[in-house]
Every structure is written in C-alpha cells, then in structure tokens.
Amino acid sequence: LTQEEADVADAIAASFQHGERLRRHVDYLVANGGMYKAYNGNLLYHGCIPMEEDGSFAELDVDGTMMDFAAAEHKAFHETMSEFGLPATDEVEHTYHTINKGLWAALEKGQIKREKLVVRRFEELLAALGATGDAARMNAFYLDRLSEHPDLMPGTLEAVKELSEVATLAVVTNGVEHVQEKRLKESGLGEYMDGVFISECIGVEKPNRRFFE
C-alpha cells in the first residue's frame, strides 16, 4: 500500500473499532444472541431488517402501526360533535369516516389541497346531517383535540427505543403538521426519531416519489 492508502485503511479501521453507532449496533446484536457467531477468530454478525415477502423493505406507519390513530380519531370526533351540539352515533361516525377517507385519497392523487380537505370533510358531514354550522371552526377544534390524544399501540415505545440504538429512524407522514408534531412529542416517540418529514412542510404528498427525493 502507498502511504495514502495505508492512511485511509487506518482511518477506516479506527472508525470501525471506535465508532459509537457501530459499538451500539454490535452490543445490541451480542445482547440478542443468535445474531452473531465467533468463527475462526472472527466475529460474524448480521442485523434483522423487517421486509415484505417480495424482499422489499417493510414500511412501519406512524398512524395505525405505532400510534393508535383510530382511538385518537374516535375521541376527537366525539369531543367535536359534542362541542357543536351534533349527534355522534355510530352511523354518523361511519359517514364521517367515509367522507374523510375519500378526501384523503383525493389528496394523495393531487386532486385537492390539504387546507380545503380538512374543512370540506366537515362541510360534507354537515350537509349529510342536514345541519348548519361553521365547518372551519369544527375542523380547528377537531385538530386541537386530535393533537391531545397521542395513543400508542402496546409495546411501541419499548420497540422504538431498542431500534433507535441500531438504526436511523424517521417519520414520513401526510398528517397535519402541528397535530403530528405534538402527538410525536407527547407520546415520547419524537425523542427517538432522527428526522420527521411531513408532506405539509415538504410541499408534496406521499406516495409521490418526489416526497422521498
């Protein structure tokens, strides 16, 4: 090796031997036996990466996987309907979900803007109920209540804490910025995330490929 090549090799070896992130990774693998093997004087190890059956990387959603969005949404919806003196029967809630789901699907296709979506869902709900009201105020109240319910799925925080020791974690979401940021903070998940990417800030919605560029 030339001197320059030797210097590069030494630098790589030093990074491998003394890198804090790598040390935590190896400690995790050793602590969770079966993920390493000492063979012929060498330490062989591998990591476990969640994957789909076709070999693609698995996606772990915030809402519905780590956070119990259905529970949070249910509470916020009932609080909103109560605040504005409207019925919140199962049938009414089902109507809201149908309207909301259709509008979010339209958002992902670029057919509606977020700021219109969040108000229109309540406009359409009021119309379906034959009622009058201020849809913009209803939405503002709903989002405020939603941000107050950072419900987690069982075991989520413990799992994320362990993963953060050996992997770079980030959130990618189409959710409303101030709602998602508060729920991540209040739930404790935000502490373990290396990045939070919200489409409202980026200017493009998932699953548009530009979101990930």
mmCIF file of N, CA, C and O in Angstrom, residues 69-155:
data_model
loop_
_atom_site.group_PDB
_atom_site.id
_atom_site.type_symbol
_atom_site.label_atom_id
_atom_site.label_comp_id
_atom_site.label_asym_id
_atom_site.label_seq_id
_atom_site.Cartn_x
_atom_site.Cartn_y
_atom_site.Cartn_z
ATOM 1 N N PHE A 69 -54.174 5.579 15.906
ATOM 2 C CA PHE A 69 -54.871 6.738 15.361
ATOM 3 C C PHE A 69 -56.386 6.560 15.437
ATOM 4 O O PHE A 69 -57.128 7.515 15.653
ATOM 5 N N ALA A 70 -56.858 5.329 15.267
ATOM 6 C CA ALA A 70 -58.300 5.082 15.314
ATOM 7 C C ALA A 70 -58.881 5.507 16.659
ATOM 8 O O ALA A 70 -59.956 6.115 16.725
ATOM 9 N N ALA A 71 -58.156 5.200 17.743
ATOM 10 C CA ALA A 71 -58.621 5.577 19.078
ATOM 11 C C ALA A 71 -58.599 7.090 19.254
ATOM 12 O O ALA A 71 -59.547 7.684 19.791
ATOM 13 N N ALA A 72 -57.522 7.713 18.796
ATOM 14 C CA ALA A 72 -57.398 9.167 18.908
ATOM 15 C C ALA A 72 -58.470 9.866 18.079
ATOM 16 O O ALA A 72 -59.091 10.838 18.528
ATOM 17 N N GLU A 73 -58.690 9.367 16.874
ATOM 18 C CA GLU A 73 -59.690 9.956 15.982
ATOM 19 C C GLU A 73 -61.095 9.824 16.570
ATOM 20 O O GLU A 73 -61.903 10.758 16.510
ATOM 21 N N HIS A 74 -61.370 8.665 17.137
ATOM 22 C CA HIS A 74 -62.685 8.415 17.741
ATOM 23 C C HIS A 74 -62.953 9.410 18.870
ATOM 24 O O HIS A 74 -64.037 10.006 18.954
ATOM 25 N N LYS A 75 -61.963 9.595 19.744
ATOM 26 C CA LYS A 75 -62.131 10.519 20.867
ATOM 27 C C LYS A 75 -62.314 11.956 20.360
ATOM 28 O O LYS A 75 -63.214 12.672 20.832
ATOM 29 N N ALA A 76 -61.464 12.360 19.426
ATOM 30 C CA ALA A 76 -61.529 13.734 18.918
ATOM 31 C C ALA A 76 -62.844 14.001 18.196
ATOM 32 O O ALA A 76 -63.425 15.093 18.309
ATOM 33 N N PHE A 77 -63.340 13.016 17.449
ATOM 34 C CA PHE A 77 -64.597 13.182 16.729
ATOM 35 C C PHE A 77 -65.753 13.374 17.709
ATOM 36 O O PHE A 77 -66.574 14.287 17.547
ATOM 37 N N HIS A 78 -65.826 12.535 18.725
ATOM 38 C CA HIS A 78 -66.914 12.636 19.695
ATOM 39 C C HIS A 78 -66.836 13.941 20.478
ATOM 40 O O HIS A 78 -67.872 14.562 20.769
ATOM 41 N N GLU A 79 -65.643 14.379 20.812
ATOM 42 C CA GLU A 79 -65.486 15.651 21.525
ATOM 43 C C GLU A 79 -65.935 16.816 20.652
ATOM 44 O O GLU A 79 -66.549 17.773 21.143
ATOM 45 N N THR A 80 -65.624 16.735 19.359
ATOM 46 C CA THR A 80 -66.007 17.800 18.428
ATOM 47 C C THR A 80 -67.519 17.863 18.244
ATOM 48 O O THR A 80 -68.128 18.943 18.305
ATOM 49 N N MET A 81 -68.133 16.710 18.026
ATOM 50 C CA MET A 81 -69.583 16.682 17.814
ATOM 51 C C MET A 81 -70.317 17.164 19.061
ATOM 52 O O MET A 81 -71.325 17.884 18.978
ATOM 53 N N SER A 82 -69.814 16.805 20.224
ATOM 54 C CA SER A 82 -70.419 17.251 21.472
ATOM 55 C C SER A 82 -70.294 18.762 21.632
ATOM 56 O O SER A 82 -71.246 19.447 22.036
ATOM 57 N N GLU A 83 -69.118 19.292 21.302
ATOM 58 C CA GLU A 83 -68.870 20.727 21.420
ATOM 59 C C GLU A 83 -69.828 21.543 20.562
ATOM 60 O O GLU A 83 -70.276 22.632 20.968
ATOM 61 N N PHE A 84 -70.172 21.014 19.382
ATOM 62 C CA PHE A 84 -71.027 21.753 18.452
ATOM 63 C C PHE A 84 -72.485 21.262 18.457
ATOM 64 O O PHE A 84 -73.266 21.614 17.572
ATOM 65 N N GLY A 85 -72.824 20.474 19.459
ATOM 66 C CA GLY A 85 -74.204 20.069 19.630
ATOM 67 C C GLY A 85 -74.751 19.187 18.527
ATOM 68 O O GLY A 85 -75.933 19.271 18.179
ATOM 69 N N LEU A 86 -73.915 18.321 18.004
ATOM 70 C CA LEU A 86 -74.326 17.441 16.910
ATOM 71 C C LEU A 86 -74.284 15.986 17.352
ATOM 72 O O LEU A 86 -73.511 15.624 18.247
ATOM 73 N N PRO A 87 -75.098 15.125 16.721
ATOM 74 C CA PRO A 87 -75.109 13.704 17.110
ATOM 75 C C PRO A 87 -73.813 13.002 16.724
ATOM 76 O O PRO A 87 -73.181 13.346 15.725
ATOM 77 N N ALA A 88 -73.420 12.005 17.527
ATOM 78 C CA ALA A 88 -72.187 11.264 17.259
ATOM 79 C C ALA A 88 -72.460 9.771 17.343
ATOM 80 O O ALA A 88 -71.713 9.033 17.977
ATOM 81 N N THR A 89 -73.541 9.348 16.699
ATOM 82 C CA THR A 89 -73.882 7.921 16.690
ATOM 83 C C THR A 89 -72.870 7.162 15.827
ATOM 84 O O THR A 89 -72.083 7.767 15.085
ATOM 85 N N ASP A 90 -72.915 5.841 15.916
ATOM 86 C CA ASP A 90 -72.035 5.018 15.086
ATOM 87 C C ASP A 90 -72.259 5.307 13.605
ATOM 88 O O ASP A 90 -71.302 5.328 12.812
ATOM 89 N N GLU A 91 -73.516 5.512 13.231
ATOM 90 C CA GLU A 91 -73.846 5.777 11.823
ATOM 91 C C GLU A 91 -73.253 7.101 11.363
ATOM 92 O O GLU A 91 -72.698 7.199 10.267
ATOM 93 N N VAL A 92 -73.346 8.115 12.205
ATOM 94 C CA VAL A 92 -72.782 9.425 11.866
ATOM 95 C C VAL A 92 -71.255 9.343 11.762
ATOM 96 O O VAL A 92 -70.647 9.903 10.846
ATOM 97 N N GLU A 93 -70.639 8.625 12.699
ATOM 98 C CA GLU A 93 -69.181 8.485 12.665
ATOM 99 C C GLU A 93 -68.744 7.718 11.419
ATOM 100 O O GLU A 93 -67.722 8.055 10.804
ATOM 101 N N HIS A 94 -69.509 6.716 11.032
ATOM 102 C CA HIS A 94 -69.201 5.966 9.811
ATOM 103 C C HIS A 94 -69.298 6.879 8.585
ATOM 104 O O HIS A 94 -68.459 6.800 7.670
ATOM 105 N N THR A 95 -70.301 7.741 8.573
ATOM 106 C CA THR A 95 -70.455 8.696 7.461
ATOM 107 C C THR A 95 -69.246 9.613 7.387
ATOM 108 O O THR A 95 -68.707 9.871 6.304
ATOM 109 N N TYR A 96 -68.801 10.102 8.545
ATOM 110 C CA TYR A 96 -67.616 10.967 8.581
ATOM 111 C C TYR A 96 -66.390 10.241 8.038
ATOM 112 O O TYR A 96 -65.629 10.787 7.232
ATOM 113 N N HIS A 97 -66.175 8.996 8.475
ATOM 114 C CA HIS A 97 -65.009 8.234 8.028
ATOM 115 C C HIS A 97 -65.038 8.018 6.508
ATOM 116 O O HIS A 97 -63.993 8.087 5.849
ATOM 117 N N THR A 98 -66.216 7.747 5.971
ATOM 118 C CA THR A 98 -66.341 7.546 4.530
ATOM 119 C C THR A 98 -65.963 8.818 3.769
ATOM 120 O O THR A 98 -65.218 8.777 2.779
ATOM 121 N N ILE A 99 -66.476 9.944 4.239
ATOM 122 C CA ILE A 99 -66.165 11.238 3.616
ATOM 123 C C ILE A 99 -64.669 11.537 3.729
ATOM 124 O O ILE A 99 -64.003 11.901 2.755
ATOM 125 N N ASN A 100 -64.142 11.372 4.932
ATOM 126 C CA ASN A 100 -62.740 11.697 5.206
ATOM 127 C C ASN A 100 -61.790 10.820 4.390
ATOM 128 O O ASN A 100 -60.809 11.307 3.807
ATOM 129 N N LYS A 101 -62.081 9.533 4.342
ATOM 130 C CA LYS A 101 -61.234 8.599 3.593
ATOM 131 C C LYS A 101 -61.196 8.958 2.115
ATOM 132 O O LYS A 101 -60.130 8.929 1.481
ATOM 133 N N GLY A 102 -62.346 9.307 1.551
ATOM 134 C CA GLY A 102 -62.403 9.672 0.138
ATOM 135 C C GLY A 102 -61.605 10.931 -0.161
ATOM 136 O O GLY A 102 -60.922 11.016 -1.189
ATOM 137 N N LEU A 103 -61.653 11.900 0.731
ATOM 138 C CA LEU A 103 -60.929 13.157 0.526
ATOM 139 C C LEU A 103 -59.419 12.964 0.666
ATOM 140 O O LEU A 103 -58.640 13.560 -0.098
ATOM 141 N N TRP A 104 -58.988 12.114 1.625
ATOM 142 C CA TRP A 104 -57.546 11.860 1.753
ATOM 143 C C TRP A 104 -57.016 11.097 0.545
ATOM 144 O O TRP A 104 -55.879 11.303 0.111
ATOM 145 N N ALA A 105 -57.826 10.220 -0.018
ATOM 146 C CA ALA A 105 -57.424 9.512 -1.242
ATOM 147 C C ALA A 105 -57.259 10.512 -2.381
ATOM 148 O O ALA A 105 -56.327 10.409 -3.193
ATOM 149 N N ALA A 106 -58.151 11.497 -2.422
ATOM 150 C CA ALA A 106 -58.053 12.533 -3.452
ATOM 151 C C ALA A 106 -56.804 13.379 -3.250
ATOM 152 O O ALA A 106 -56.149 13.796 -4.221
ATOM 153 N N LEU A 107 -56.450 13.637 -1.988
ATOM 154 C CA LEU A 107 -55.237 14.402 -1.683
ATOM 155 C C LEU A 107 -54.004 13.693 -2.223
ATOM 156 O O LEU A 107 -53.121 14.310 -2.838
ATOM 157 N N GLU A 108 -53.922 12.370 -2.001
ATOM 158 C CA GLU A 108 -52.765 11.607 -2.452
ATOM 159 C C GLU A 108 -52.648 11.592 -3.971
ATOM 160 O O GLU A 108 -51.555 11.416 -4.518
ATOM 161 N N LYS A 109 -53.771 11.785 -4.651
ATOM 162 C CA LYS A 109 -53.765 11.833 -6.114
ATOM 163 C C LYS A 109 -53.572 13.253 -6.636
ATOM 164 O O LYS A 109 -53.551 13.474 -7.845
ATOM 165 N N GLY A 110 -53.436 14.213 -5.724
ATOM 166 C CA GLY A 110 -53.234 15.597 -6.131
ATOM 167 C C GLY A 110 -54.497 16.287 -6.602
ATOM 168 O O GLY A 110 -54.444 17.290 -7.304
ATOM 169 N N GLN A 111 -55.666 15.773 -6.174
ATOM 170 C CA GLN A 111 -56.942 16.305 -6.652
ATOM 171 C C GLN A 111 -57.539 17.351 -5.713
ATOM 172 O O GLN A 111 -58.542 17.974 -6.055
ATOM 173 N N ILE A 112 -56.950 17.522 -4.544
ATOM 174 C CA ILE A 112 -57.450 18.511 -3.589
ATOM 175 C C ILE A 112 -56.299 18.945 -2.699
ATOM 176 O O ILE A 112 -55.366 18.182 -2.455
ATOM 177 N N LYS A 113 -56.364 20.188 -2.240
ATOM 178 C CA LYS A 113 -55.344 20.706 -1.333
ATOM 179 C C LYS A 113 -55.720 20.382 0.115
ATOM 180 O O LYS A 113 -56.889 20.315 0.461
ATOM 181 N N ARG A 114 -54.704 20.213 0.944
ATOM 182 C CA ARG A 114 -54.936 19.842 2.339
ATOM 183 C C ARG A 114 -55.824 20.850 3.062
ATOM 184 O O ARG A 114 -56.738 20.484 3.806
ATOM 185 N N GLU A 115 -55.535 22.160 2.861
ATOM 186 C CA GLU A 115 -56.289 23.170 3.581
ATOM 187 C C GLU A 115 -57.782 23.157 3.218
ATOM 188 O O GLU A 115 -58.638 23.539 4.021
ATOM 189 N N LYS A 116 -58.104 22.697 2.013
ATOM 190 C CA LYS A 116 -59.502 22.559 1.622
ATOM 191 C C LYS A 116 -60.091 21.260 2.157
ATOM 192 O O LYS A 116 -61.245 21.205 2.574
ATOM 193 N N LEU A 117 -59.277 20.215 2.130
ATOM 194 C CA LEU A 117 -59.736 18.902 2.593
ATOM 195 C C LEU A 117 -60.247 18.945 4.029
ATOM 196 O O LEU A 117 -61.346 18.457 4.329
ATOM 197 N N VAL A 118 -59.436 19.502 4.919
ATOM 198 C CA VAL A 118 -59.759 19.423 6.344
ATOM 199 C C VAL A 118 -61.047 20.161 6.697
ATOM 200 O O VAL A 118 -61.714 19.826 7.689
ATOM 201 N N VAL A 119 -61.408 21.158 5.909
ATOM 202 C CA VAL A 119 -62.660 21.877 6.140
ATOM 203 C C VAL A 119 -63.802 21.210 5.383
ATOM 204 O O VAL A 119 -64.914 21.057 5.915
ATOM 205 N N ARG A 120 -63.543 20.773 4.155
ATOM 206 C CA ARG A 120 -64.601 20.185 3.342
ATOM 207 C C ARG A 120 -65.195 18.946 3.986
ATOM 208 O O ARG A 120 -66.389 18.684 3.865
ATOM 209 N N ARG A 121 -64.392 18.154 4.693
ATOM 210 C CA ARG A 121 -64.932 16.946 5.320
ATOM 211 C C ARG A 121 -66.060 17.267 6.284
ATOM 212 O O ARG A 121 -67.043 16.526 6.390
ATOM 213 N N PHE A 122 -65.931 18.406 6.983
ATOM 214 C CA PHE A 122 -66.996 18.801 7.903
ATOM 215 C C PHE A 122 -68.142 19.487 7.164
ATOM 216 O O PHE A 122 -69.298 19.394 7.601
ATOM 217 N N GLU A 123 -67.852 20.162 6.068
ATOM 218 C CA GLU A 123 -68.917 20.724 5.238
ATOM 219 C C GLU A 123 -69.809 19.604 4.708
ATOM 220 O O GLU A 123 -71.042 19.697 4.757
ATOM 221 N N GLU A 124 -69.169 18.543 4.215
ATOM 222 C CA GLU A 124 -69.935 17.424 3.663
ATOM 223 C C GLU A 124 -70.671 16.661 4.760
ATOM 224 O O GLU A 124 -71.786 16.162 4.539
ATOM 225 N N LEU A 125 -70.069 16.567 5.944
ATOM 226 C CA LEU A 125 -70.743 15.897 7.046
ATOM 227 C C LEU A 125 -71.985 16.683 7.463
ATOM 228 O O LEU A 125 -73.059 16.101 7.689
ATOM 229 N N LEU A 126 -71.863 18.001 7.578
ATOM 230 C CA LEU A 126 -72.999 18.836 7.933
ATOM 231 C C LEU A 126 -74.115 18.696 6.902
ATOM 232 O O LEU A 126 -75.305 18.609 7.256
ATOM 233 N N ALA A 127 -73.720 18.661 5.634
ATOM 234 C CA ALA A 127 -74.714 18.504 4.569
ATOM 235 C C ALA A 127 -75.415 17.155 4.679
ATOM 236 O O ALA A 127 -76.631 17.051 4.496
ATOM 237 N N ALA A 128 -74.637 16.111 4.983
ATOM 238 C CA ALA A 128 -75.214 14.766 5.119
ATOM 239 C C ALA A 128 -76.185 14.694 6.290
ATOM 240 O O ALA A 128 -77.162 13.935 6.255
ATOM 241 N N LEU A 129 -75.942 15.498 7.323
ATOM 242 C CA LEU A 129 -76.807 15.511 8.507
ATOM 243 C C LEU A 129 -77.982 16.473 8.349
ATOM 244 O O LEU A 129 -78.888 16.489 9.192
ATOM 245 N N GLY A 130 -77.936 17.280 7.282
ATOM 246 C CA GLY A 130 -78.976 18.287 7.109
ATOM 247 C C GLY A 130 -78.884 19.369 8.162
ATOM 248 O O GLY A 130 -79.890 19.970 8.564
ATOM 249 N N ALA A 131 -77.656 19.620 8.624
ATOM 250 C CA ALA A 131 -77.440 20.587 9.697
ATOM 251 C C ALA A 131 -76.640 21.781 9.183
ATOM 252 O O ALA A 131 -76.048 21.741 8.097
ATOM 253 N N THR A 132 -76.649 22.841 9.945
ATOM 254 C CA THR A 132 -75.841 24.008 9.620
ATOM 255 C C THR A 132 -74.768 24.171 10.685
ATOM 256 O O THR A 132 -74.926 23.719 11.825
ATOM 257 N N GLY A 133 -73.684 24.838 10.314
ATOM 258 C CA GLY A 133 -72.604 25.038 11.267
ATOM 259 C C GLY A 133 -71.390 25.616 10.575
ATOM 260 O O GLY A 133 -71.366 25.765 9.347
ATOM 261 N N ASP A 134 -70.388 25.946 11.359
ATOM 262 C CA ASP A 134 -69.138 26.521 10.849
ATOM 263 C C ASP A 134 -68.110 25.395 10.706
ATOM 264 O O ASP A 134 -67.474 24.993 11.692
ATOM 265 N N ALA A 135 -67.959 24.894 9.482
ATOM 266 C CA ALA A 135 -67.067 23.762 9.236
ATOM 267 C C ALA A 135 -65.618 24.091 9.571
ATOM 268 O O ALA A 135 -64.878 23.234 10.054
ATOM 269 N N ALA A 136 -65.215 25.332 9.338
ATOM 270 C CA ALA A 136 -63.832 25.727 9.623
ATOM 271 C C ALA A 136 -63.560 25.676 11.134
ATOM 272 O O ALA A 136 -62.510 25.202 11.571
ATOM 273 N N ARG A 137 -64.514 26.159 11.925
ATOM 274 C CA ARG A 137 -64.362 26.124 13.382
ATOM 275 C C ARG A 137 -64.381 24.685 13.889
ATOM 276 O O ARG A 137 -63.630 24.324 14.803
ATOM 277 N N MET A 138 -65.241 23.870 13.299
ATOM 278 C CA MET A 138 -65.299 22.462 13.696
ATOM 279 C C MET A 138 -63.967 21.779 13.440
ATOM 280 O O MET A 138 -63.466 21.027 14.274
ATOM 281 N N ASN A 139 -63.377 22.046 12.282
ATOM 282 C CA ASN A 139 -62.096 21.428 11.945
ATOM 283 C C ASN A 139 -60.989 21.881 12.892
ATOM 284 O O ASN A 139 -60.182 21.073 13.337
ATOM 285 N N ALA A 140 -60.967 23.181 13.189
ATOM 286 C CA ALA A 140 -59.930 23.708 14.087
ATOM 287 C C ALA A 140 -60.038 23.052 15.459
ATOM 288 O O ALA A 140 -59.027 22.670 16.065
ATOM 289 N N PHE A 141 -61.262 22.907 15.959
ATOM 290 C CA PHE A 141 -61.471 22.275 17.259
ATOM 291 C C PHE A 141 -61.064 20.804 17.203
ATOM 292 O O PHE A 141 -60.408 20.293 18.111
ATOM 293 N N TYR A 142 -61.472 20.127 16.126
ATOM 294 C CA TYR A 142 -61.159 18.702 15.959
ATOM 295 C C TYR A 142 -59.647 18.467 15.954
ATOM 296 O O TYR A 142 -59.146 17.568 16.633
ATOM 297 N N LEU A 143 -58.914 19.255 15.189
ATOM 298 C CA LEU A 143 -57.466 19.078 15.103
ATOM 299 C C LEU A 143 -56.802 19.341 16.452
ATOM 300 O O LEU A 143 -55.836 18.661 16.826
ATOM 301 N N ASP A 144 -57.314 20.326 17.181
ATOM 302 C CA ASP A 144 -56.766 20.618 18.505
ATOM 303 C C ASP A 144 -56.975 19.430 19.434
ATOM 304 O O ASP A 144 -56.066 19.028 20.172
ATOM 305 N N ARG A 145 -58.171 18.841 19.388
ATOM 306 C CA ARG A 145 -58.447 17.687 20.239
ATOM 307 C C ARG A 145 -57.634 16.469 19.786
ATOM 308 O O ARG A 145 -57.150 15.703 20.615
ATOM 309 N N LEU A 146 -57.489 16.283 18.484
ATOM 310 C CA LEU A 146 -56.722 15.151 17.960
ATOM 311 C C LEU A 146 -55.279 15.201 18.450
ATOM 312 O O LEU A 146 -54.685 14.171 18.790
ATOM 313 N N SER A 147 -54.715 16.397 18.493
ATOM 314 C CA SER A 147 -53.320 16.543 18.934
ATOM 315 C C SER A 147 -53.138 16.205 20.403
ATOM 316 O O SER A 147 -52.017 15.989 20.867
ATOM 317 N N GLU A 148 -54.235 16.166 21.153
ATOM 318 C CA GLU A 148 -54.176 15.879 22.580
ATOM 319 C C GLU A 148 -54.262 14.384 22.891
ATOM 320 O O GLU A 148 -54.267 13.994 24.058
ATOM 321 N N HIS A 149 -54.351 13.564 21.852
ATOM 322 C CA HIS A 149 -54.516 12.122 22.065
ATOM 323 C C HIS A 149 -53.378 11.334 21.390
ATOM 324 O O HIS A 149 -53.551 10.782 20.312
ATOM 325 N N PRO A 150 -52.221 11.271 22.032
ATOM 326 C CA PRO A 150 -51.067 10.549 21.458
ATOM 327 C C PRO A 150 -51.077 9.067 21.828
ATOM 328 O O PRO A 150 -50.105 8.523 22.348
ATOM 329 N N ASP A 151 -52.201 8.409 21.564
ATOM 330 C CA ASP A 151 -52.349 7.000 21.960
ATOM 331 C C ASP A 151 -51.343 6.117 21.219
ATOM 332 O O ASP A 151 -51.248 6.178 19.993
ATOM 333 N N LEU A 152 -50.618 5.283 21.970
ATOM 334 C CA LEU A 152 -49.641 4.372 21.378
ATOM 335 C C LEU A 152 -50.161 2.940 21.359
ATOM 336 O O LEU A 152 -50.909 2.532 22.244
ATOM 337 N N MET A 153 -49.744 2.187 20.346
ATOM 338 C CA MET A 153 -50.020 0.755 20.343
ATOM 339 C C MET A 153 -49.180 0.099 21.448
ATOM 340 O O MET A 153 -48.081 0.579 21.760
ATOM 341 N N PRO A 154 -49.664 -0.980 22.062
ATOM 342 C CA PRO A 154 -48.916 -1.648 23.141
ATOM 343 C C PRO A 154 -47.511 -2.051 22.701
ATOM 344 O O PRO A 154 -47.314 -2.620 21.632
ATOM 345 N N GLY A 155 -46.510 -1.727 23.528
ATOM 346 C CA GLY A 155 -45.129 -2.132 23.280
ATOM 347 C C GLY A 155 -44.377 -1.273 22.292
ATOM 348 O O GLY A 155 -43.183 -1.497 22.045
#
